[in-house]
mmCIF file of C-alpha atoms and ligand atoms in Angstrom:
data_model
loop_
_atom_site.group_PDB
_atom_site.id
_atom_site.type_symbol
_atom_site.label_atom_id
_atom_site.label_comp_id
_atom_site.label_asym_id
_atom_site.label_seq_id
_atom_site.Cartn_x
_atom_site.Cartn_y
_atom_site.Cartn_z
ATOM 1 C CA MET A 1 0.000 0.000 0.000
ATOM 2 C CA PRO A 2 1.328 3.469 -0.888
ATOM 3 C CA THR A 3 2.378 5.354 2.218
ATOM 4 C CA ARG A 4 3.911 8.482 0.664
ATOM 5 C CA ARG A 5 2.625 10.878 -2.009
ATOM 6 C CA ALA A 6 4.798 12.425 -4.691
ATOM 7 C CA LEU A 7 3.953 14.964 -7.358
ATOM 8 C CA VAL A 8 6.053 14.549 -10.501
ATOM 9 C CA VAL A 9 5.874 17.617 -12.732
ATOM 10 C CA GLY A 10 6.543 16.959 -16.434
ATOM 11 C CA ALA A 11 6.030 13.803 -18.496
ATOM 12 C CA GLY A 12 9.277 13.867 -20.489
ATOM 13 C CA VAL A 13 11.927 11.157 -20.106
ATOM 14 C CA ALA A 14 12.936 12.355 -16.602
ATOM 15 C CA GLY A 15 9.380 12.631 -15.223
ATOM 16 C CA LEU A 16 8.129 9.356 -16.690
ATOM 17 C CA THR A 17 11.159 7.429 -15.419
ATOM 18 C CA THR A 18 10.794 8.985 -11.975
ATOM 19 C CA ALA A 19 7.112 7.991 -11.882
ATOM 20 C CA LEU A 20 7.955 4.453 -13.061
ATOM 21 C CA ARG A 21 10.640 4.020 -10.403
ATOM 22 C CA LEU A 22 8.627 5.484 -7.502
ATOM 23 C CA LEU A 23 5.588 3.362 -8.387
ATOM 24 C CA ARG A 24 7.773 0.305 -7.712
ATOM 25 C CA SER A 25 8.190 1.479 -4.111
ATOM 26 C CA ASP A 26 5.629 2.657 -1.598
ATOM 27 C CA TRP A 27 4.706 5.894 -3.398
ATOM 28 C CA GLU A 28 1.394 7.166 -4.643
ATOM 29 C CA ILE A 29 2.212 9.171 -7.763
ATOM 30 C CA VAL A 30 0.517 12.153 -9.323
ATOM 31 C CA LEU A 31 2.205 12.879 -12.652
ATOM 32 C CA VAL A 32 1.210 16.161 -14.275
ATOM 33 C CA GLU A 33 1.971 17.444 -17.767
ATOM 34 C CA ARG A 34 1.028 20.822 -19.140
ATOM 35 C CA ALA A 35 1.149 19.925 -22.848
ATOM 36 C CA SER A 36 -2.155 18.754 -24.249
ATOM 37 C CA ARG A 37 -0.561 16.366 -26.684
ATOM 38 C CA PHE A 38 2.558 14.319 -26.810
ATOM 39 C CA ALA A 39 5.097 15.885 -29.194
ATOM 40 C CA ASP A 40 6.559 13.036 -31.244
ATOM 41 C CA ASP A 41 10.043 14.477 -31.244
ATOM 42 C CA GLY A 42 12.018 12.329 -33.620
ATOM 43 C CA PHE A 43 15.735 12.981 -33.272
ATOM 44 C CA PRO A 44 17.685 9.818 -32.347
ATOM 45 C CA CYS A 45 19.806 9.698 -29.213
ATOM 46 C CA ALA A 46 22.100 6.971 -27.918
ATOM 47 C CA LEU A 47 21.228 5.280 -24.643
ATOM 48 C CA ARG A 48 24.529 4.873 -22.834
ATOM 49 C CA GLY A 49 26.249 3.795 -19.638
ATOM 50 C CA ALA A 50 24.255 4.384 -16.503
ATOM 51 C CA GLY A 51 21.054 5.082 -18.482
ATOM 52 C CA TRP A 52 21.308 1.725 -20.262
ATOM 53 C CA ASP A 53 21.889 -0.118 -16.973
ATOM 54 C CA ALA A 54 18.991 1.696 -15.258
ATOM 55 C CA ALA A 55 16.619 0.979 -18.181
ATOM 56 C CA GLY A 56 17.507 -2.718 -17.782
ATOM 57 C CA ARG A 57 16.704 -2.705 -14.060
ATOM 58 C CA LEU A 58 13.449 -0.840 -14.710
ATOM 59 C CA GLY A 59 12.386 -3.525 -17.191
ATOM 60 C CA VAL A 60 12.114 -1.281 -20.270
ATOM 61 C CA LEU A 61 15.356 -2.113 -22.078
ATOM 62 C CA GLY A 62 13.732 -4.824 -24.242
ATOM 63 C CA ALA A 63 10.984 -2.480 -25.477
ATOM 64 C CA LEU A 64 13.545 0.277 -26.096
ATOM 65 C CA THR A 65 15.939 -1.986 -27.986
ATOM 66 C CA GLU A 66 13.073 -3.207 -30.210
ATOM 67 C CA ARG A 67 12.625 0.367 -31.425
ATOM 68 C CA SER A 68 16.263 1.173 -31.987
ATOM 69 C CA GLN A 69 17.376 3.009 -35.122
ATOM 70 C CA PRO A 70 20.430 2.293 -37.279
ATOM 71 C CA ARG A 71 23.776 2.755 -35.569
ATOM 72 C CA CYS A 72 26.030 4.813 -37.747
ATOM 73 C CA GLY A 73 29.126 6.974 -37.707
ATOM 74 C CA THR A 74 28.847 10.759 -37.788
ATOM 75 C CA VAL A 75 30.363 12.872 -40.538
ATOM 76 C CA VAL A 76 31.284 16.365 -39.408
ATOM 77 C CA ILE A 77 31.040 18.913 -42.203
ATOM 78 C CA ASP A 78 32.856 22.221 -42.257
ATOM 79 C CA ARG A 79 31.448 25.563 -43.263
ATOM 80 C CA THR A 80 32.510 25.125 -46.884
ATOM 81 C CA GLY A 81 30.548 21.891 -47.135
ATOM 82 C CA VAL A 82 33.615 19.604 -46.906
ATOM 83 C CA PRO A 83 33.582 16.606 -44.517
ATOM 84 C CA PHE A 84 36.563 16.868 -42.157
ATOM 85 C CA ALA A 85 35.977 14.287 -39.436
ATOM 86 C CA LEU A 86 34.200 10.996 -38.947
ATOM 87 C CA SER A 87 33.276 9.827 -35.480
ATOM 88 C CA PRO A 88 32.848 6.034 -35.113
ATOM 89 C CA LYS A 89 29.603 4.117 -34.665
ATOM 90 C CA PRO A 90 28.458 3.646 -31.062
ATOM 91 C CA SER A 91 29.099 0.101 -29.835
ATOM 92 C CA SER A 92 26.556 -2.566 -30.711
ATOM 93 C CA ARG A 93 25.520 -2.577 -27.054
ATOM 94 C CA VAL A 94 24.195 0.992 -27.311
ATOM 95 C CA PRO A 95 20.682 1.381 -28.725
ATOM 96 C CA VAL A 96 20.084 4.556 -30.732
ATOM 97 C CA LEU A 97 16.503 5.666 -30.232
ATOM 98 C CA ARG A 98 14.179 8.397 -31.372
ATOM 99 C CA HIS A 99 13.399 10.603 -28.407
ATOM 100 C CA GLY A 100 9.665 10.114 -29.081
ATOM 101 C CA ASP A 101 10.083 6.320 -28.912
ATOM 102 C CA VAL A 102 11.785 6.555 -25.506
ATOM 103 C CA VAL A 103 8.870 8.656 -24.247
ATOM 104 C CA SER A 104 6.228 6.292 -25.609
ATOM 105 C CA VAL A 105 7.904 3.175 -24.147
ATOM 106 C CA LEU A 106 8.052 4.887 -20.742
ATOM 107 C CA ARG A 107 4.440 6.063 -21.040
ATOM 108 C CA GLU A 108 3.280 2.512 -21.681
ATOM 109 C CA ALA A 109 5.298 1.252 -18.715
ATOM 110 C CA VAL A 110 3.966 3.925 -16.328
ATOM 111 C CA GLY A 111 0.298 3.231 -17.107
ATOM 112 C CA ASP A 112 -2.554 5.525 -16.302
ATOM 113 C CA VAL A 113 -1.204 8.027 -13.776
ATOM 114 C CA LEU A 114 -0.843 11.049 -16.067
ATOM 115 C CA ARG A 115 -2.987 14.149 -15.542
ATOM 116 C CA ARG A 116 -3.109 17.321 -17.545
ATOM 117 C CA ALA A 117 -2.232 20.175 -15.164
ATOM 118 C CA GLU A 118 0.282 22.943 -14.635
ATOM 119 C CA VAL A 119 1.913 23.998 -11.392
ATOM 120 C CA LEU A 120 1.424 27.611 -10.366
ATOM 121 C CA ARG A 121 2.942 27.860 -6.863
ATOM 122 C CA LEU A 122 4.749 25.675 -4.320
ATOM 123 C CA VAL A 123 5.019 26.255 -0.584
ATOM 124 C CA GLU A 124 7.339 23.982 1.375
ATOM 125 C CA ASP A 125 6.810 23.353 5.068
ATOM 126 C CA ASP A 126 8.759 21.137 7.452
ATOM 127 C CA CYS A 127 7.183 17.883 6.303
ATOM 128 C CA GLY A 128 5.894 18.428 2.791
ATOM 129 C CA VAL A 129 4.836 20.777 0.008
ATOM 130 C CA THR A 130 1.522 22.484 -0.757
ATOM 131 C CA VAL A 131 1.057 22.844 -4.492
ATOM 132 C CA GLU A 132 -1.326 25.195 -6.240
ATOM 133 C CA PHE A 133 -2.270 24.361 -9.816
ATOM 134 C CA THR A 134 -3.493 26.744 -12.500
ATOM 135 C CA GLY A 135 -7.260 26.534 -12.344
ATOM 136 C CA GLY A 136 -7.303 26.941 -8.564
ATOM 137 C CA ASP A 137 -6.871 23.344 -7.259
ATOM 138 C CA ALA A 138 -4.399 22.804 -4.425
ATOM 139 C CA ASP A 139 -2.968 19.596 -2.935
ATOM 140 C CA TRP A 140 -0.323 18.473 -0.441
ATOM 141 C CA PHE A 141 2.581 16.090 -1.156
ATOM 142 C CA ASP A 142 5.462 14.545 0.767
ATOM 143 C CA LEU A 143 7.726 15.183 -2.231
ATOM 144 C CA VAL A 144 7.694 17.265 -5.419
ATOM 145 C CA VAL A 145 9.895 16.221 -8.350
ATOM 146 C CA GLY A 146 10.491 18.986 -10.889
ATOM 147 C CA ALA A 147 11.073 17.120 -14.152
ATOM 148 C CA ASP A 148 9.703 19.979 -16.197
ATOM 149 C CA GLY A 149 12.635 20.645 -18.481
ATOM 150 C CA THR A 150 14.905 23.587 -19.157
ATOM 151 C CA ASP A 151 12.226 26.227 -18.456
ATOM 152 C CA SER A 152 11.275 24.504 -15.190
ATOM 153 C CA ALA A 153 8.479 26.205 -13.262
ATOM 154 C CA VAL A 154 9.380 24.122 -10.184
ATOM 155 C CA ARG A 155 12.937 25.473 -10.327
ATOM 156 C CA GLY A 156 11.538 28.993 -10.579
ATOM 157 C CA ALA A 157 9.200 28.404 -7.634
ATOM 158 C CA VAL A 158 12.003 27.099 -5.414
ATOM 159 C CA TYR A 159 14.965 29.196 -6.491
ATOM 160 C CA GLY A 160 13.258 32.381 -7.709
ATOM 161 C CA ASP A 161 14.177 34.172 -10.926
ATOM 162 C CA GLN A 162 16.352 32.061 -13.165
ATOM 163 C CA LYS A 163 19.492 33.259 -14.808
ATOM 164 C CA TRP A 164 20.258 32.460 -18.430
ATOM 165 C CA ARG A 165 23.594 32.460 -20.198
ATOM 166 C CA GLY A 166 24.116 33.240 -23.852
ATOM 167 C CA GLN A 167 21.478 34.183 -26.345
ATOM 168 C CA GLY A 168 18.233 32.402 -27.036
ATOM 169 C CA PHE A 169 17.998 30.010 -29.937
ATOM 170 C CA SER A 170 15.322 28.423 -32.087
ATOM 171 C CA VAL A 171 15.034 24.708 -32.798
ATOM 172 C CA VAL A 172 13.197 22.905 -35.570
ATOM 173 C CA SER A 173 12.974 19.151 -35.454
ATOM 174 C CA GLY A 174 11.730 17.453 -38.587
ATOM 175 C CA ARG A 175 12.033 14.716 -41.175
ATOM 176 C CA LEU A 176 13.729 14.590 -44.528
ATOM 177 C CA GLN A 177 12.892 12.262 -47.391
ATOM 178 C CA GLY A 178 15.766 9.851 -47.977
ATOM 179 C CA SER A 179 18.534 8.696 -45.705
ATOM 180 C CA SER A 180 22.311 8.597 -45.793
ATOM 181 C CA ARG A 181 24.704 5.903 -44.538
ATOM 182 C CA ASP A 182 26.088 8.134 -41.773
ATOM 183 C CA ALA A 183 24.708 10.835 -39.523
ATOM 184 C CA VAL A 184 25.757 14.369 -40.444
ATOM 185 C CA ARG A 185 26.709 17.242 -38.172
ATOM 186 C CA MET A 186 27.471 20.767 -39.181
ATOM 187 C CA ASP A 187 28.223 23.474 -36.641
ATOM 188 C CA LEU A 188 28.517 26.994 -37.932
ATOM 189 C CA PRO A 189 28.677 30.186 -35.937
ATOM 190 C CA ARG A 190 25.095 30.939 -34.766
ATOM 191 C CA ARG A 191 23.504 27.890 -36.417
ATOM 192 C CA SER A 192 23.816 24.122 -36.610
ATOM 193 C CA ILE A 193 22.339 21.123 -38.379
ATOM 194 C CA ARG A 194 22.072 17.469 -37.366
ATOM 195 C CA VAL A 195 20.781 14.693 -39.614
ATOM 196 C CA HIS A 196 20.395 11.034 -38.627
ATOM 197 C CA PRO A 197 19.197 8.156 -40.866
ATOM 198 C CA LEU A 198 16.099 6.248 -39.694
ATOM 199 C CA HIS A 199 15.001 2.665 -40.375
ATOM 200 C CA ASP A 200 12.007 3.806 -42.426
ATOM 201 C CA GLY A 201 14.231 5.223 -45.167
ATOM 202 C CA GLN A 202 13.773 8.831 -44.029
ATOM 203 C CA SER A 203 16.111 10.960 -41.895
ATOM 204 C CA ALA A 204 15.526 12.869 -38.696
ATOM 205 C CA ALA A 205 16.826 16.434 -38.836
ATOM 206 C CA LEU A 206 17.464 19.128 -36.239
ATOM 207 C CA PHE A 207 18.065 22.749 -37.146
ATOM 208 C CA ALA A 208 19.091 25.252 -34.466
ATOM 209 C CA TRP A 209 19.947 28.909 -34.835
ATOM 210 C CA ARG A 210 20.232 32.074 -32.837
ATOM 211 C CA GLY A 211 17.380 34.300 -33.808
ATOM 212 C CA ASP A 212 13.723 34.541 -34.619
ATOM 213 C CA VAL A 213 11.745 31.307 -34.405
ATOM 214 C CA GLY A 214 9.452 32.534 -37.174
ATOM 215 C CA LEU A 215 12.168 32.521 -39.857
ATOM 216 C CA ALA A 216 11.860 30.022 -42.695
ATOM 217 C CA LEU A 217 14.617 27.364 -42.796
ATOM 218 C CA ASP A 218 15.585 28.597 -46.242
ATOM 219 C CA ASP A 219 16.246 32.119 -44.871
ATOM 220 C CA VAL A 220 18.549 30.776 -42.147
ATOM 221 C CA PHE A 221 20.284 27.887 -43.908
ATOM 222 C CA GLY A 222 19.794 28.726 -47.586
ATOM 223 C CA ASP A 223 23.442 29.780 -48.055
ATOM 224 C CA VAL A 224 24.960 26.644 -46.468
ATOM 225 C CA PRO A 225 27.109 24.890 -49.079
ATOM 226 C CA GLY A 226 25.933 21.422 -50.061
ATOM 227 C CA LEU A 227 22.442 21.972 -48.671
ATOM 228 C CA PRO A 228 20.067 22.536 -51.591
ATOM 229 C CA SER A 229 17.046 24.698 -50.827
ATOM 230 C CA SER A 230 14.873 22.000 -52.424
ATOM 231 C CA LEU A 231 15.886 19.821 -49.452
ATOM 232 C CA LEU A 232 15.057 22.567 -46.949
ATOM 233 C CA SER A 233 11.628 23.117 -48.419
ATOM 234 C CA GLN A 234 10.907 19.378 -48.028
ATOM 235 C CA VAL A 235 11.501 19.300 -44.273
ATOM 236 C CA ASP A 236 8.413 17.975 -42.602
ATOM 237 C CA GLU A 237 8.509 20.038 -39.400
ATOM 238 C CA VAL A 238 7.172 18.397 -36.282
ATOM 239 C CA ARG A 239 8.246 20.928 -33.712
ATOM 240 C CA LEU A 240 9.264 24.511 -33.539
ATOM 241 C CA SER A 241 10.489 25.925 -30.268
ATOM 242 C CA ARG A 242 12.329 28.926 -28.945
ATOM 243 C CA ARG A 243 14.711 28.498 -26.014
ATOM 244 C CA LYS A 244 15.824 31.283 -23.740
ATOM 245 C CA GLY A 245 19.493 30.390 -23.768
ATOM 246 C CA PHE A 246 21.524 28.138 -21.541
ATOM 247 C CA GLN A 247 20.511 27.853 -17.964
ATOM 248 C CA SER A 248 23.036 29.008 -15.386
ATOM 249 C CA HIS A 249 24.772 26.491 -13.172
ATOM 250 C CA LEU A 250 22.550 25.639 -10.184
ATOM 251 C CA ARG A 251 24.311 25.321 -6.862
ATOM 252 C CA ARG A 252 21.642 22.942 -5.598
ATOM 253 C CA TRP A 253 19.216 20.550 -7.267
ATOM 254 C CA ALA A 254 17.292 19.674 -4.124
ATOM 255 C CA SER A 255 15.805 21.379 -1.105
ATOM 256 C CA LYS A 256 14.146 19.495 1.777
ATOM 257 C CA GLN A 257 11.170 18.121 -0.148
ATOM 258 C CA VAL A 258 11.602 19.396 -3.707
ATOM 259 C CA VAL A 259 14.063 17.921 -6.168
ATOM 260 C CA LEU A 260 14.899 18.732 -9.792
ATOM 261 C CA VAL A 261 15.646 15.860 -12.190
ATOM 262 C CA GLY A 262 16.720 15.849 -15.841
ATOM 263 C CA ASP A 263 17.044 19.020 -17.913
ATOM 264 C CA ALA A 264 15.427 21.053 -15.107
ATOM 265 C CA ALA A 265 18.535 20.377 -13.015
ATOM 266 C CA TRP A 266 21.544 19.846 -15.220
ATOM 267 C CA CYS A 267 20.900 20.849 -18.813
ATOM 268 C CA SER A 268 23.231 23.670 -19.706
ATOM 269 C CA ARG A 269 23.974 23.052 -23.355
ATOM 270 C CA ARG A 270 22.054 23.185 -26.581
ATOM 271 C CA TYR A 271 22.560 19.500 -27.380
ATOM 272 C CA CYS A 272 22.853 17.573 -24.136
ATOM 273 C CA GLU A 273 24.008 14.395 -25.803
ATOM 274 C CA HIS A 274 23.780 12.400 -22.599
ATOM 275 C CA GLY A 275 20.485 14.029 -21.564
ATOM 276 C CA VAL A 276 18.258 10.979 -22.044
ATOM 277 C CA SER A 277 20.703 8.562 -20.358
ATOM 278 C CA LEU A 278 21.302 10.889 -17.423
ATOM 279 C CA SER A 279 17.564 11.432 -16.939
ATOM 280 C CA ILE A 280 16.852 7.693 -16.788
ATOM 281 C CA ALA A 281 19.844 7.011 -14.522
ATOM 282 C CA GLY A 282 19.081 9.998 -12.258
ATOM 283 C CA ALA A 283 15.412 9.120 -11.862
ATOM 284 C CA GLU A 284 16.198 5.513 -10.969
ATOM 285 C CA LEU A 285 18.846 6.512 -8.448
ATOM 286 C CA LEU A 286 16.420 8.974 -6.871
ATOM 287 C CA GLY A 287 14.009 6.095 -6.200
ATOM 288 C CA ASP A 288 16.833 4.063 -4.654
ATOM 289 C CA ALA A 289 17.848 6.963 -2.416
ATOM 290 C CA LEU A 290 14.271 7.448 -1.210
ATOM 291 C CA ASP A 291 14.074 3.719 -0.393
ATOM 292 C CA ILE A 292 17.371 3.682 1.500
ATOM 293 C CA PHE A 293 17.087 6.801 3.647
ATOM 294 C CA PRO A 294 14.237 7.221 6.126
ATOM 295 C CA HIS A 295 14.197 11.021 5.778
ATOM 296 C CA THR A 296 13.509 12.645 2.415
ATOM 297 C CA ALA A 297 15.952 15.521 2.913
ATOM 298 C CA GLU A 298 18.757 13.068 3.666
ATOM 299 C CA ALA A 299 17.873 10.975 0.587
ATOM 300 C CA LEU A 300 17.866 14.027 -1.679
ATOM 301 C CA ALA A 301 21.215 15.263 -0.368
ATOM 302 C CA TRP A 302 22.796 11.820 -0.905
ATOM 303 C CA TRP A 303 21.266 11.526 -4.383
ATOM 304 C CA GLU A 304 22.626 14.930 -5.421
ATOM 305 C CA GLU A 305 26.070 13.985 -4.133
ATOM 306 C CA GLN A 306 26.026 10.854 -6.361
ATOM 307 C CA MET A 307 24.596 12.604 -9.421
ATOM 308 C CA ARG A 308 26.926 15.613 -9.604
ATOM 309 C CA PRO A 309 30.044 13.620 -10.625
ATOM 310 C CA LEU A 310 27.995 11.523 -13.084
ATOM 311 C CA VAL A 311 26.725 14.677 -14.806
ATOM 312 C CA ARG A 312 30.203 16.227 -14.831
ATOM 313 C CA ARG A 313 31.651 13.070 -16.387
ATOM 314 C CA ALA A 314 28.918 12.933 -19.035
ATOM 315 C CA ARG A 315 29.595 16.557 -19.975
ATOM 316 C CA ARG A 316 33.290 15.826 -20.375
ATOM 317 C CA GLN A 317 32.519 12.823 -22.600
ATOM 318 C CA SER A 318 30.066 14.773 -24.731
ATOM 319 C CA THR A 319 30.859 14.460 -28.407
ATOM 320 C CA VAL A 320 29.431 17.886 -29.163
ATOM 321 C CA LEU A 321 32.031 20.230 -30.539
ATOM 322 C CA ARG A 322 32.081 23.733 -29.138
ATOM 323 C CA GLU A 323 32.446 26.625 -31.558
ATOM 324 C CA SER A 324 36.058 27.146 -30.446
ATOM 325 C CA GLU A 325 36.841 23.477 -31.157
ATOM 326 C CA VAL A 326 35.252 23.735 -34.592
ATOM 327 C CA ALA A 327 37.344 26.843 -35.295
ATOM 328 C CA GLU A 328 40.457 24.927 -34.203
ATOM 329 C CA ALA A 329 39.561 22.028 -36.476
ATOM 330 C CA PHE A 330 39.152 24.453 -39.388
ATOM 331 C CA ALA A 331 42.525 25.977 -38.644
ATOM 332 C CA ALA A 332 44.188 22.561 -38.460
ATOM 333 C CA ARG A 333 42.719 21.226 -41.704
ATOM 334 C CA PRO A 334 45.200 21.167 -44.587
ATOM 335 C CA VAL A 335 44.081 23.426 -47.444
HETATM 336 C C1 FAD B 1 17.885 20.179 -29.700
HETATM 337 C C2 FAD B 1 18.101 19.081 -28.693
HETATM 338 C C3 FAD B 1 18.875 17.961 -29.022
HETATM 339 C C4 FAD B 1 19.102 16.950 -28.084
HETATM 340 N N1 FAD B 1 19.845 15.862 -28.439
HETATM 341 C C5 FAD B 1 20.036 14.865 -27.553
HETATM 342 C C6 FAD B 1 20.781 13.699 -27.908
HETATM 343 O O1 FAD B 1 21.272 13.565 -29.012
HETATM 344 N N2 FAD B 1 20.973 12.733 -26.944
HETATM 345 C C7 FAD B 1 20.436 12.831 -25.691
HETATM 346 O O2 FAD B 1 20.618 11.915 -24.861
HETATM 347 N N3 FAD B 1 19.717 13.925 -25.334
HETATM 348 C C8 FAD B 1 19.510 14.938 -26.229
HETATM 349 N N4 FAD B 1 18.800 16.045 -25.858
HETATM 350 C C9 FAD B 1 18.355 16.180 -24.451
HETATM 351 C C10 FAD B 1 17.213 15.250 -24.092
HETATM 352 O O3 FAD B 1 16.145 15.396 -24.998
HETATM 353 C C11 FAD B 1 16.771 15.572 -22.653
HETATM 354 O O4 FAD B 1 17.885 15.701 -21.813
HETATM 355 C C12 FAD B 1 15.898 14.438 -22.104
HETATM 356 O O5 FAD B 1 14.826 14.188 -22.980
HETATM 357 C C13 FAD B 1 15.360 14.732 -20.708
HETATM 358 O O6 FAD B 1 14.451 15.743 -20.764
HETATM 359 P P1 FAD B 1 13.489 16.075 -19.509
HETATM 360 O O7 FAD B 1 12.511 14.985 -19.318
HETATM 361 O O8 FAD B 1 14.336 16.477 -18.366
HETATM 362 O O9 FAD B 1 12.774 17.411 -20.056
HETATM 363 P P2 FAD B 1 11.741 17.592 -21.246
HETATM 364 O O10 FAD B 1 11.922 16.582 -22.318
HETATM 365 O O11 FAD B 1 11.822 19.035 -21.626
HETATM 366 O O12 FAD B 1 10.338 17.301 -20.562
HETATM 367 C C14 FAD B 1 9.745 18.209 -19.680
HETATM 368 C C15 FAD B 1 8.238 18.016 -19.708
HETATM 369 O O13 FAD B 1 7.666 18.861 -18.721
HETATM 370 C C16 FAD B 1 6.526 19.514 -19.255
HETATM 371 N N5 FAD B 1 6.346 20.756 -18.493
HETATM 372 C C17 FAD B 1 7.102 21.873 -18.570
HETATM 373 N N6 FAD B 1 6.666 22.787 -17.689
HETATM 374 C C18 FAD B 1 5.613 22.227 -17.036
HETATM 375 C C19 FAD B 1 4.746 22.682 -16.002
HETATM 376 N N7 FAD B 1 4.868 23.891 -15.457
HETATM 377 N N8 FAD B 1 3.767 21.851 -15.551
HETATM 378 C C20 FAD B 1 3.610 20.600 -16.109
HETATM 379 N N9 FAD B 1 4.412 20.130 -17.097
HETATM 380 C C21 FAD B 1 5.406 20.920 -17.553
HETATM 381 C C22 FAD B 1 6.880 19.719 -20.720
HETATM 382 O O14 FAD B 1 5.721 19.908 -21.525
HETATM 383 C C23 FAD B 1 7.609 18.425 -21.048
HETATM 384 O O15 FAD B 1 6.741 17.405 -21.470
HETATM 385 C C24 FAD B 1 18.540 17.066 -26.781
HETATM 386 C C25 FAD B 1 17.753 18.182 -26.453
HETATM 387 C C26 FAD B 1 17.523 19.179 -27.410
HETATM 388 C C27 FAD B 1 16.679 20.367 -27.037
#
């Protein structure tokens, strides 16, 4: 019988995995999501290391592996359209999955606990948290998990105004007809492109740029060498979003009864290439911590202590090139 109540805010990878893990222990879960429909975000991501292990223990690895996409190397293209580096295929142990497939596998595993609601205010007391939802409802929980992504309202409610680094950027995720043997990555100042082949003969594409979200892809990327505008006009856009920038480093991810998991806590880059794996691993470990320690505050402090080095290590291993590294690679390339 459930003896403790947790509110999980956000039904992305971090929130769904947290709900799945806590449901295996003595928690009653209320999982709330503000979006009215599930965005089938299609860009593939590799499930690695701790995320892979945690997915196995949570019993979802089989369903995830069934949906995996082709493993391939990545060709890095320079600003003149010339390939200058090839990163190797991930190992055969690492499934490469569309983000939307990870979400749907987790949604199936969690079952029917999802509610459509948005958090307005949180007030922590010594033993729990009173939560006010938009629409006027209020409820009390032993624990609140903010898994509500980079623009986290829970983070705002606990830590006040959030600081952002860098400039905002726009992201379009879509599909292209046709697929290549390798994935393609092109990082230019102020804009970038990622393409990944899919099993269905199409390719997933991500376009990101600093500037107005309303601009047509052709206006932003039309001058990129090797990228015909006929290709740009064929992109079947499934999502268009504007991000505020990169979230500042947070000194704490947990207070006494509120904890941030996933992008709400540790996302500080445009492409967090370990974001899915870290969210699954972090959510599972949070459940373990809450099982081990009798007091929530103690569990959250221990969990944060374990997660910080894992996140730091993942950032160091990230295969994403920074602009300075790209510039260095250009400089080093023989003419
Ligand atoms: C352009 C881009 C490329 C990426 N590429 C990769 C990659 O290659 N590999 C990889 O591993 N990761 C990648 N990531 C990161 C990865 O997608 C995330 O780290 C991972 O999905 C975990 O996200 P999350 O669940 O923490 O947050 P999100 O996926 O943002 O989910 C948060 C959820 O909370 C909901 N929500 C927000 N506010 C509220 C509120 N107030 N009340 C209720 N619900 C709310 C949102 O609607 C959303 O459903 C990428 C991210 C981006 C943006």
